[in-house]
PDB file of C-alpha atoms in Angstrom:
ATOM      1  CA  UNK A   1     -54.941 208.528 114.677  1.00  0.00           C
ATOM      2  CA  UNK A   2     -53.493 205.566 113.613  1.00  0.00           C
ATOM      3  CA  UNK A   3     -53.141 205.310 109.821  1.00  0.00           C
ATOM      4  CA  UNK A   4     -51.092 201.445 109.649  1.00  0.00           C
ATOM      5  CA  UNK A   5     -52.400 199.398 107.453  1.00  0.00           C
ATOM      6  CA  UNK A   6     -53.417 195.829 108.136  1.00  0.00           C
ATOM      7  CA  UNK A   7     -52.450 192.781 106.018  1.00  0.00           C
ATOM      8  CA  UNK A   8     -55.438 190.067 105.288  1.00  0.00           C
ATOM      9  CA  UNK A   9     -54.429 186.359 104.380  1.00  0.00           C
ATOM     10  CA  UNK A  10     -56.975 184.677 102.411  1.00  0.00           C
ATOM     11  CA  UNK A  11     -58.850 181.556 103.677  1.00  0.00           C
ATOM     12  CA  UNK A  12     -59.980 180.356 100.939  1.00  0.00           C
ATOM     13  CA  UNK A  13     -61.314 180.979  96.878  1.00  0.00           C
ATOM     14  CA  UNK A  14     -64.690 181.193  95.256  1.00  0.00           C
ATOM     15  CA  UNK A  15     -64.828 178.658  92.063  1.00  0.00           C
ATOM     16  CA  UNK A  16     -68.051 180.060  90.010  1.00  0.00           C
ATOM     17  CA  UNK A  17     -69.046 179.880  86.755  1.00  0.00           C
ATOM     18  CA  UNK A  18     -69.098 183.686  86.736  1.00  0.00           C
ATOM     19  CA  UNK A  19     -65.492 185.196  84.805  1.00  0.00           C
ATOM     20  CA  UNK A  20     -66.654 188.619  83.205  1.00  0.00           C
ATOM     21  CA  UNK A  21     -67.361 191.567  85.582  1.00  0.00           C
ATOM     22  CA  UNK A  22     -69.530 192.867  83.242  1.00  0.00           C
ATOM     23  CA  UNK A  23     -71.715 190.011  82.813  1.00  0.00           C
ATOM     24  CA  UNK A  24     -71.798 189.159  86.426  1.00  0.00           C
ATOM     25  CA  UNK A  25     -75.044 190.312  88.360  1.00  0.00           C
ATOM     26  CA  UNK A  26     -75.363 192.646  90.696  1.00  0.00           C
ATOM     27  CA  UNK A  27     -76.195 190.896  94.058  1.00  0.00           C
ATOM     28  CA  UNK A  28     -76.641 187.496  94.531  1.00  0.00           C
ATOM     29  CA  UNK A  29     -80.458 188.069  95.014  1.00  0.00           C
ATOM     30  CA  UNK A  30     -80.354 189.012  91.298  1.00  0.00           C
ATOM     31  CA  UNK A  31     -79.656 185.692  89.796  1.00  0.00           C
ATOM     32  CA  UNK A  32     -76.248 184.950  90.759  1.00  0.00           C
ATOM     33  CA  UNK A  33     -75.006 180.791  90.768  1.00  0.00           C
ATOM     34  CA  UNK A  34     -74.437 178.170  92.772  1.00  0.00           C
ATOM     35  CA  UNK A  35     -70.552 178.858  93.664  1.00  0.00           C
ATOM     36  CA  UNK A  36     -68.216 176.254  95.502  1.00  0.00           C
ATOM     37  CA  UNK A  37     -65.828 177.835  97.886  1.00  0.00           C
ATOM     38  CA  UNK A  38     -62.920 176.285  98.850  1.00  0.00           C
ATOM     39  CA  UNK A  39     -60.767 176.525 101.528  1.00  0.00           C
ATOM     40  CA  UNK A  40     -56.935 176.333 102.706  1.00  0.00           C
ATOM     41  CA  UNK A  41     -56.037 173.330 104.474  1.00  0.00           C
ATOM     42  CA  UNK A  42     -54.739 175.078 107.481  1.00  0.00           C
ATOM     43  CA  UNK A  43     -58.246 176.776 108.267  1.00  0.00           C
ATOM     44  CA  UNK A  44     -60.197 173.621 108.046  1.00  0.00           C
ATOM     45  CA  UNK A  45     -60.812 173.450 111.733  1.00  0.00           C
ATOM     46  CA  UNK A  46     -62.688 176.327 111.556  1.00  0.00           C
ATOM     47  CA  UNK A  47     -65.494 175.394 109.372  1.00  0.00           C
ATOM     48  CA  UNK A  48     -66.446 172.670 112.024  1.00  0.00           C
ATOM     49  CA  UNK A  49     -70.171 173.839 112.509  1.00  0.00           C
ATOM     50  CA  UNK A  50     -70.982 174.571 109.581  1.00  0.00           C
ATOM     51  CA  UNK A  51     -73.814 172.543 107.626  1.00  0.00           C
ATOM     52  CA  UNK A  52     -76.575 172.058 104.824  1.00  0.00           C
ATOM     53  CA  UNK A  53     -79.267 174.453 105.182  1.00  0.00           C
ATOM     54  CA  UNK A  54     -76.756 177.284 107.356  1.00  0.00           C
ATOM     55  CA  UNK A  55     -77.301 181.157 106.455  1.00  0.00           C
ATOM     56  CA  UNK A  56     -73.973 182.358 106.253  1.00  0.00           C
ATOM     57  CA  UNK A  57     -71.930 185.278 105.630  1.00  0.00           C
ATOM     58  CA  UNK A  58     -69.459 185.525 103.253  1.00  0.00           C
ATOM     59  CA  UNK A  59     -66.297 188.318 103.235  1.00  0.00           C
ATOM     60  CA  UNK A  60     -64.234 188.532  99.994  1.00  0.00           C
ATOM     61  CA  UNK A  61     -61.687 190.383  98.686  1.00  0.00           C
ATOM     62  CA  UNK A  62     -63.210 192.089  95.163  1.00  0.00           C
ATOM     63  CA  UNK A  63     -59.802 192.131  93.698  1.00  0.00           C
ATOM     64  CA  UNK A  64     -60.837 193.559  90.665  1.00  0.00           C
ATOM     65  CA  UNK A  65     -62.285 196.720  92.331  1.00  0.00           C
ATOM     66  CA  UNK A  66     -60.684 199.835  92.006  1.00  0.00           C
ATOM     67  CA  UNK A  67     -60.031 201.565  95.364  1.00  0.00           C
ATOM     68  CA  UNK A  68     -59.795 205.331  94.500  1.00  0.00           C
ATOM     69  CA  UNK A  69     -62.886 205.869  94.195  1.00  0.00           C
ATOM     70  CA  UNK A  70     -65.401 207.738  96.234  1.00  0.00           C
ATOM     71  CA  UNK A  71     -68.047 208.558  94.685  1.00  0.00           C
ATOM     72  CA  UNK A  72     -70.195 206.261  92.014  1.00  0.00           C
ATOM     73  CA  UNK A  73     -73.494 206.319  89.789  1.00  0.00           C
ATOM     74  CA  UNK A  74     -75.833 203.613  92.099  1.00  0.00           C
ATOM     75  CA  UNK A  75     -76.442 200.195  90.532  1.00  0.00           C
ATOM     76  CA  UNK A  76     -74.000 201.927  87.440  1.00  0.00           C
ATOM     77  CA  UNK A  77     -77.110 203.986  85.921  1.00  0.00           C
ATOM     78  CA  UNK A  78     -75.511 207.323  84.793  1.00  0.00           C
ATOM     79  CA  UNK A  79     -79.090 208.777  85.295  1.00  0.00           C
ATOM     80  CA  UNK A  80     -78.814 208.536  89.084  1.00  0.00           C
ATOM     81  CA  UNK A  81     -77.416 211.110  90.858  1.00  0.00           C
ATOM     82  CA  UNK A  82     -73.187 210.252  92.163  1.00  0.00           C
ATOM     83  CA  UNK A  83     -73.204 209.127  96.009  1.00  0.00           C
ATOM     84  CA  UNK A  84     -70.603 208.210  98.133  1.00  0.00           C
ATOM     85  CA  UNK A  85     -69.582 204.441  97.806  1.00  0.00           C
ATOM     86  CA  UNK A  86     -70.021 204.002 101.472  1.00  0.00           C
ATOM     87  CA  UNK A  87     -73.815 204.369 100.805  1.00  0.00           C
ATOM     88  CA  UNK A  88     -73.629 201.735  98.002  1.00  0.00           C
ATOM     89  CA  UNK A  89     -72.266 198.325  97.724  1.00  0.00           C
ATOM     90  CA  UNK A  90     -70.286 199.363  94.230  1.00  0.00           C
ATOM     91  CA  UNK A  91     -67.249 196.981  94.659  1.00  0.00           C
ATOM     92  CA  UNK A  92     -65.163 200.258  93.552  1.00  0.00           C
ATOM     93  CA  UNK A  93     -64.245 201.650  97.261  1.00  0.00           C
ATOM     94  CA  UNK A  94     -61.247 202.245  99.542  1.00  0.00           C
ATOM     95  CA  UNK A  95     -61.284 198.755 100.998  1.00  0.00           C
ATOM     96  CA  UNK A  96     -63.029 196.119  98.527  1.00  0.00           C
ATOM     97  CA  UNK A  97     -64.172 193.616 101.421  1.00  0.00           C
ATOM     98  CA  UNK A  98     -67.414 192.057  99.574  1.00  0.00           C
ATOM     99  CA  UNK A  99     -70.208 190.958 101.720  1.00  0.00           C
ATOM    100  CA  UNK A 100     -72.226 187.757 100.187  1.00  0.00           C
ATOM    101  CA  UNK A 101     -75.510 186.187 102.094  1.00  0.00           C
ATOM    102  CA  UNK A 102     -76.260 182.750 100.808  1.00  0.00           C
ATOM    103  CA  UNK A 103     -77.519 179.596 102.226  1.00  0.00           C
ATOM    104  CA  UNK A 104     -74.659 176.344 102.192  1.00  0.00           C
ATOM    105  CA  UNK A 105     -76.271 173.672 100.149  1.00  0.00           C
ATOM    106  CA  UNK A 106     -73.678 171.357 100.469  1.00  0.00           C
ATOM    107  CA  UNK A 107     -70.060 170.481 102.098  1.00  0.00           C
ATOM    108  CA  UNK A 108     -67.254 168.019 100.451  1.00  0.00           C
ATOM    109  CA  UNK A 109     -63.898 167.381 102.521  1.00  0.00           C
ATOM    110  CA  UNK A 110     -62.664 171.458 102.197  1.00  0.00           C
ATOM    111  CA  UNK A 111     -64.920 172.625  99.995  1.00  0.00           C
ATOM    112  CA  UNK A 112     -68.716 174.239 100.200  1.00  0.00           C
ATOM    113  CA  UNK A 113     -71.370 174.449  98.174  1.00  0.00           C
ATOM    114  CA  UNK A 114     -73.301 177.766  98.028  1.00  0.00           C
ATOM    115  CA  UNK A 115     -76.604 179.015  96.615  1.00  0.00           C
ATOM    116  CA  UNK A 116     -76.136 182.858  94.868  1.00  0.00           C
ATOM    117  CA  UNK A 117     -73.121 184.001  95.136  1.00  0.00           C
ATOM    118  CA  UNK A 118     -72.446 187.357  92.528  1.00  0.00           C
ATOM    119  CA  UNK A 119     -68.567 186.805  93.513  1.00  0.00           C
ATOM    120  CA  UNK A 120     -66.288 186.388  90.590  1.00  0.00           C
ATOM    121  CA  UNK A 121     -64.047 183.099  89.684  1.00  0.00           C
ATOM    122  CA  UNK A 122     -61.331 183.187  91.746  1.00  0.00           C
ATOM    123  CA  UNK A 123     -62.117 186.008  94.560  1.00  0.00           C
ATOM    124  CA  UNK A 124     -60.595 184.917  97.585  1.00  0.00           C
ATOM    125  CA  UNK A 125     -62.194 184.833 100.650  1.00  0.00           C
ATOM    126  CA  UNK A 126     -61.061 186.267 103.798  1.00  0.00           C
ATOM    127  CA  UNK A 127     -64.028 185.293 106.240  1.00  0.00           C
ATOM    128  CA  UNK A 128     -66.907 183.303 107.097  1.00  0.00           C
ATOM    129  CA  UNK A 129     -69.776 184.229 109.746  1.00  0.00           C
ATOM    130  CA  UNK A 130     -73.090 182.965 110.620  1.00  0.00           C
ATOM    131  CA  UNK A 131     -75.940 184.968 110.035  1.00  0.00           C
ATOM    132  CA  UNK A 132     -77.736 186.719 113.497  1.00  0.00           C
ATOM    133  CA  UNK A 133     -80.640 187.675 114.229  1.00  0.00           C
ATOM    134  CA  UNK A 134     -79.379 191.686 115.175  1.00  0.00           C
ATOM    135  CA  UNK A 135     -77.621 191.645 111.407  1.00  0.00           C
ATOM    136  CA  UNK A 136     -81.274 191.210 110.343  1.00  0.00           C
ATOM    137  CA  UNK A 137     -82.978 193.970 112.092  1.00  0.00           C
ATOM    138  CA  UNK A 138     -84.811 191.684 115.122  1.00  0.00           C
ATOM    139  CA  UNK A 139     -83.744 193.306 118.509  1.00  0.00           C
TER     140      UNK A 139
ATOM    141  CA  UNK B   1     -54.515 179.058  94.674  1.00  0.00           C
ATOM    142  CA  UNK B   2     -53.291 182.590  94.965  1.00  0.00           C
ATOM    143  CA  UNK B   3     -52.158 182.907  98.690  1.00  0.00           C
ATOM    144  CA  UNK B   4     -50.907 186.478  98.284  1.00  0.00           C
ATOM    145  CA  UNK B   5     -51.825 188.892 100.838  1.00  0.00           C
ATOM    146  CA  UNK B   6     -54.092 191.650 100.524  1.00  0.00           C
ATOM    147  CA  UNK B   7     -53.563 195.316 102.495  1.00  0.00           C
ATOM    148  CA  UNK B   8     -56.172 197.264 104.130  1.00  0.00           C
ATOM    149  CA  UNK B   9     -56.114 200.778 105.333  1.00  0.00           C
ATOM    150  CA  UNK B  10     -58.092 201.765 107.844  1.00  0.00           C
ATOM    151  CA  UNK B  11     -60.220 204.708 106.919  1.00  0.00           C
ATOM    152  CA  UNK B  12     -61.463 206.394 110.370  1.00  0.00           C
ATOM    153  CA  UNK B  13     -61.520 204.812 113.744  1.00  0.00           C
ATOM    154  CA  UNK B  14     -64.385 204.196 116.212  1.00  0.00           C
ATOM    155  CA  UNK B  15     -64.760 206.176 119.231  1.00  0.00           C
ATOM    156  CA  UNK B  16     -66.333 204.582 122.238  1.00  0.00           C
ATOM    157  CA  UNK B  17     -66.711 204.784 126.159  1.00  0.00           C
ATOM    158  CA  UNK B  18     -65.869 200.999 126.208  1.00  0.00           C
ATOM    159  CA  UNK B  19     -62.476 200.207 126.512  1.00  0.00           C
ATOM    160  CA  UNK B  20     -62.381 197.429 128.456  1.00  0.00           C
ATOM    161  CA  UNK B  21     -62.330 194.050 126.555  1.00  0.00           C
ATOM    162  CA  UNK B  22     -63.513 191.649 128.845  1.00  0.00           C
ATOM    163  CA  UNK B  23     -66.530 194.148 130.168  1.00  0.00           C
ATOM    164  CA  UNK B  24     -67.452 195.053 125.940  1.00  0.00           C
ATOM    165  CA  UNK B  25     -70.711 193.067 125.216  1.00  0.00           C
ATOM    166  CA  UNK B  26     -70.634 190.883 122.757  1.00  0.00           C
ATOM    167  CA  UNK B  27     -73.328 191.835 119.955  1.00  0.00           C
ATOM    168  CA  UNK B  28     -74.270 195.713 119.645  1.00  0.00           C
ATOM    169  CA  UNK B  29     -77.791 194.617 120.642  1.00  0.00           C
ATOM    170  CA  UNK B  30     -76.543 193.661 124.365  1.00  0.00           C
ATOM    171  CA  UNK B  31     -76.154 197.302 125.806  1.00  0.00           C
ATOM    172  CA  UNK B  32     -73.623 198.682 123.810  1.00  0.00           C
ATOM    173  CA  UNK B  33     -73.249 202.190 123.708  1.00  0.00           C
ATOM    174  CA  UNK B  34     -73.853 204.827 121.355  1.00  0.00           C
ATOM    175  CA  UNK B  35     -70.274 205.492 119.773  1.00  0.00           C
ATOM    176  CA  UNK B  36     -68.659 207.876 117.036  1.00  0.00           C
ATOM    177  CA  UNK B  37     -67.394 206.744 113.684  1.00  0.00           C
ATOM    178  CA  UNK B  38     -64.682 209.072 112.892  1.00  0.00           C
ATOM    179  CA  UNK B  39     -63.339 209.292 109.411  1.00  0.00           C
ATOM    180  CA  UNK B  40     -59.994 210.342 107.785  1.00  0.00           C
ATOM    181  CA  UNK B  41     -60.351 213.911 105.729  1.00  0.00           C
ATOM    182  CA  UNK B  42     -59.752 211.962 101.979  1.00  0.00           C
ATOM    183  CA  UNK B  43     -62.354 209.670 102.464  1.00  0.00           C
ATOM    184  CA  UNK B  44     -65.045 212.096 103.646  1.00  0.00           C
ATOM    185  CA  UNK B  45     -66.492 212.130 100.077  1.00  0.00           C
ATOM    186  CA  UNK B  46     -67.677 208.029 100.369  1.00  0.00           C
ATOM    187  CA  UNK B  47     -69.676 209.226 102.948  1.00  0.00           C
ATOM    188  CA  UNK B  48     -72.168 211.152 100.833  1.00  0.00           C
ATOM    189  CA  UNK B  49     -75.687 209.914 100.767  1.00  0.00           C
ATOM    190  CA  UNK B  50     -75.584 208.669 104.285  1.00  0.00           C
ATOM    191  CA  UNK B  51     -78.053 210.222 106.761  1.00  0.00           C
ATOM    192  CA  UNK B  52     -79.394 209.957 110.277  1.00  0.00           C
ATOM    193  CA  UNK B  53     -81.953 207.112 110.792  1.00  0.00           C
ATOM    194  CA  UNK B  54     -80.160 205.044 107.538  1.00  0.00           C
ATOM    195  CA  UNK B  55     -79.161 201.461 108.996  1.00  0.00           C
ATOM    196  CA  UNK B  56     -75.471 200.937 107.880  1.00  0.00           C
ATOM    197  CA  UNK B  57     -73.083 197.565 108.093  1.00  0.00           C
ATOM    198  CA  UNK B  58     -69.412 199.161 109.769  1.00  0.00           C
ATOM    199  CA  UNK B  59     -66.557 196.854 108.949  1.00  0.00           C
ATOM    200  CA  UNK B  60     -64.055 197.008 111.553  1.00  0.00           C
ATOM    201  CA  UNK B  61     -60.701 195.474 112.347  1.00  0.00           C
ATOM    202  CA  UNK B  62     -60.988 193.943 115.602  1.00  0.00           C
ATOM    203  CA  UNK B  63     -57.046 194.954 116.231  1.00  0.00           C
ATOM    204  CA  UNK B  64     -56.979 193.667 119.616  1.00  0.00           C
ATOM    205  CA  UNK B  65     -58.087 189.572 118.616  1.00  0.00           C
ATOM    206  CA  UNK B  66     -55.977 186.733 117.948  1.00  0.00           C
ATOM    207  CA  UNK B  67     -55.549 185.422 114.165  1.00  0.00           C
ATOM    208  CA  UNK B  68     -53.999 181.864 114.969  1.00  0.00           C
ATOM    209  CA  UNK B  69     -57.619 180.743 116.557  1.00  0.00           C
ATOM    210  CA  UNK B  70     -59.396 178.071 114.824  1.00  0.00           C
ATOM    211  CA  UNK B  71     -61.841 177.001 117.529  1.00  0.00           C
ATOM    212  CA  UNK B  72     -64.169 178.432 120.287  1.00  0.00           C
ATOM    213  CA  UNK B  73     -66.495 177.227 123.130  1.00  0.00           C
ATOM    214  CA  UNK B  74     -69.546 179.510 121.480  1.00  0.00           C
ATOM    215  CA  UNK B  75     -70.040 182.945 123.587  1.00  0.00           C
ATOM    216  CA  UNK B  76     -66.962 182.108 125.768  1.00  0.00           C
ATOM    217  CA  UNK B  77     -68.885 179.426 127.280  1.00  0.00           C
ATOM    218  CA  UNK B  78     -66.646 176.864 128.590  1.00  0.00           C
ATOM    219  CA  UNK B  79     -69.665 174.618 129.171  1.00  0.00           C
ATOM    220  CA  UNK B  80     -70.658 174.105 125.239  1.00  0.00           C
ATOM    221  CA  UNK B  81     -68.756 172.281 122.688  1.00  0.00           C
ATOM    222  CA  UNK B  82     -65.737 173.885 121.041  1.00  0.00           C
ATOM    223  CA  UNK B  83     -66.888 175.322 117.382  1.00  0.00           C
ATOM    224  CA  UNK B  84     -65.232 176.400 114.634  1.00  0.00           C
ATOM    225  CA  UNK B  85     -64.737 180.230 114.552  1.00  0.00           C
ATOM    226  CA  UNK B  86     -66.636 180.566 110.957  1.00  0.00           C
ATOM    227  CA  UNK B  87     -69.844 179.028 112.706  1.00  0.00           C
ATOM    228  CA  UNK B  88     -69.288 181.887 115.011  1.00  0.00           C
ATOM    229  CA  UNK B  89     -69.523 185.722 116.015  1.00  0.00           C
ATOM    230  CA  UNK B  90     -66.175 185.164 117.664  1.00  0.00           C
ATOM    231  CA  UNK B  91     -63.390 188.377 117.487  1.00  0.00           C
ATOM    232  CA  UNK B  92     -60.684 185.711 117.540  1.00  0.00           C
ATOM    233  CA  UNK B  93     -59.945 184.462 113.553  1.00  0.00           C
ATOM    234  CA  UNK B  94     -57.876 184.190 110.896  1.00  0.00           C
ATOM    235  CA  UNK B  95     -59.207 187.433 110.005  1.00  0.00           C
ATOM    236  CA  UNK B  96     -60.583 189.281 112.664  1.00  0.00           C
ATOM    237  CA  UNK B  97     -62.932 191.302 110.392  1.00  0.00           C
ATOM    238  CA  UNK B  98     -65.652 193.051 112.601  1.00  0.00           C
ATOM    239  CA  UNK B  99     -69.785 193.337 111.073  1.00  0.00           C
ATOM    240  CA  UNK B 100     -71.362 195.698 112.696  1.00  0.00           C
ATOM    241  CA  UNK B 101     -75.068 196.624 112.191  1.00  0.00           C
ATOM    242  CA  UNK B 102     -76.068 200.509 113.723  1.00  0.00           C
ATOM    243  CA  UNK B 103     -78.144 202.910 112.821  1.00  0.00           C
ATOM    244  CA  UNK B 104     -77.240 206.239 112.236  1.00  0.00           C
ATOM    245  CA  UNK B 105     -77.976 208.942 115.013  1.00  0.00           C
ATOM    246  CA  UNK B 106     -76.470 211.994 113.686  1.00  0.00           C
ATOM    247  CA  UNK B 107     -73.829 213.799 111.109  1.00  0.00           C
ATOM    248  CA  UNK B 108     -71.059 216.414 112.288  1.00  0.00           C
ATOM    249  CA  UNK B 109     -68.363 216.579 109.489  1.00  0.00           C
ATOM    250  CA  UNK B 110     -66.063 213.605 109.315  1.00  0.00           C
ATOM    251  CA  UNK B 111     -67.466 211.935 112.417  1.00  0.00           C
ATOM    252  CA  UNK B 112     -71.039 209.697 112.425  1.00  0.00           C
ATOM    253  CA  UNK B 113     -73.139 209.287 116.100  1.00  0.00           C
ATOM    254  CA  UNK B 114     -74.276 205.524 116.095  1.00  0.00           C
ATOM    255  CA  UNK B 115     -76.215 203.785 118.321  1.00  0.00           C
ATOM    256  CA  UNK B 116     -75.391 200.182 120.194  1.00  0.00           C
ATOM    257  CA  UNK B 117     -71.979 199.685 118.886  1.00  0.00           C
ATOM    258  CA  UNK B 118     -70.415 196.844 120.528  1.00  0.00           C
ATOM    259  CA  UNK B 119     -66.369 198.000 119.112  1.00  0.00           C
ATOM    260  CA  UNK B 120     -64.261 198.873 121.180  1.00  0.00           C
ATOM    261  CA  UNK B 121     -62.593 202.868 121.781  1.00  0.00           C
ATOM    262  CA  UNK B 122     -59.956 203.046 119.331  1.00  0.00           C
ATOM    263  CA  UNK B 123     -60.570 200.434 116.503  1.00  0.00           C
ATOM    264  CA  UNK B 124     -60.323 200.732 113.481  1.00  0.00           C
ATOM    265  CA  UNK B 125     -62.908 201.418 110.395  1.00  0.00           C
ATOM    266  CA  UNK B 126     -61.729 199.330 107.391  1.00  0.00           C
ATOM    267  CA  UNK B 127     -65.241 199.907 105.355  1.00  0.00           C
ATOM    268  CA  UNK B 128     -68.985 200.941 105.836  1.00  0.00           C
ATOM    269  CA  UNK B 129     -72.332 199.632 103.453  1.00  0.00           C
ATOM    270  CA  UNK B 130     -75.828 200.535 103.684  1.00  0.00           C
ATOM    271  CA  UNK B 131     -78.072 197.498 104.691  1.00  0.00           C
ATOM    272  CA  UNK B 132     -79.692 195.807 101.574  1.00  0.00           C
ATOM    273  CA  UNK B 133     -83.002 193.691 101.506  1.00  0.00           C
ATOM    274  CA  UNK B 134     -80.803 190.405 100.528  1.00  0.00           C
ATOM    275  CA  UNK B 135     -78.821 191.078 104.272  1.00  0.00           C
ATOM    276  CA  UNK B 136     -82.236 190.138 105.548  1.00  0.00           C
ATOM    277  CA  UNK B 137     -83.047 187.424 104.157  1.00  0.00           C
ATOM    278  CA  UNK B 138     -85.925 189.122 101.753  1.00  0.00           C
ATOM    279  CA  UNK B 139     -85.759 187.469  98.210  1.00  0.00           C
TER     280      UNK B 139
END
């Protein structure tokens, strides 16, 4: 099997009010901020189709994750019982690729206004998707 | 901005029938097959708490798409309008990160049985998550 590793540029940067991990909630269903997210000139083109009112995906890079990790307490409660990070969305995992649903409220020239995103000041982003209708569970 | 570039590792690989680029479907829920998600032994212990039946987000690296593609005619249809690749599902982007919603079949040691994968043979597995009532739009 191949084991080469694959290099990510980021597109772009979430600006957020949101600075300290340990303050910042959860998921962004768990009252995270409005968050702007801005993007590198040389991707602009590929925003084109984007707009107010879109359900969109959101990849990041959680650079502050730690990625030796395996195994953590869900939601951080030492009460619950370790699993595998693979069957939670703890940040701490192999490859920290975030995954953010939130609804665009706004666009300005490169940037993008978005409602509830947890992500942290500064977490670049590495891709953009629209939401489907099989990522929701409607076959 | 930070433009410094971020390395994944793949942690398994996906085995598949399909092969064939231009014959894969395009979303899992347009007759893809049922594949295998094989992982690498040091990673085997993220896997913990996943089980057949779960519903699970697979995070691929579409190794075989193009990074320096900003716009697409939407489903390869020459016919409609040129887009911009973060409005769509398109393989071909700056980072060709691959979401893939299955639902587990079955468990045999490092590999997972999914069904309706739409990968193809050979690509790799960058991260999995388990699918989360915010993915679905439920607030």
């Amino acid at each position: 099997m191949s084991r080469s590793r694959v290099e990510l540029t980021p597109v772009g940067v979430v600006e957020s009010p949101l600075t300290d991990p340990a303050a910042a909630p959860k998921q962004g269903d768990e009252g995270a901020p409005d968050a702007w997210l801005v993007f590198e000139p040389e991707v602009l083109d590929a925003l084109d189709g984007i707009g107010p009112g879109d359900q969109i995906l959101v990849l990041t890079w959680l650079d502050r994750a730690s990625r030796d990790v395996l195994k953590v307490h869900p939601r951080s409660d030492p009460s619950r019982k370790p699993q595998g990070v693979f069957s939670t969305r703890s940040p701490d995992r192999p490859n920290p690729i975030g995954l953010h649903r939130v609804e665009v409220v706004a666009l300005d020239g490169p940037r993008i206004l978005v409602q509830n995103l947890e992500a942290l000041d500064g977490t670049p982003i590495v891709d953009v998707k629209p939401v489907l209708s099989a990522d929701v569970g409607e076959r």
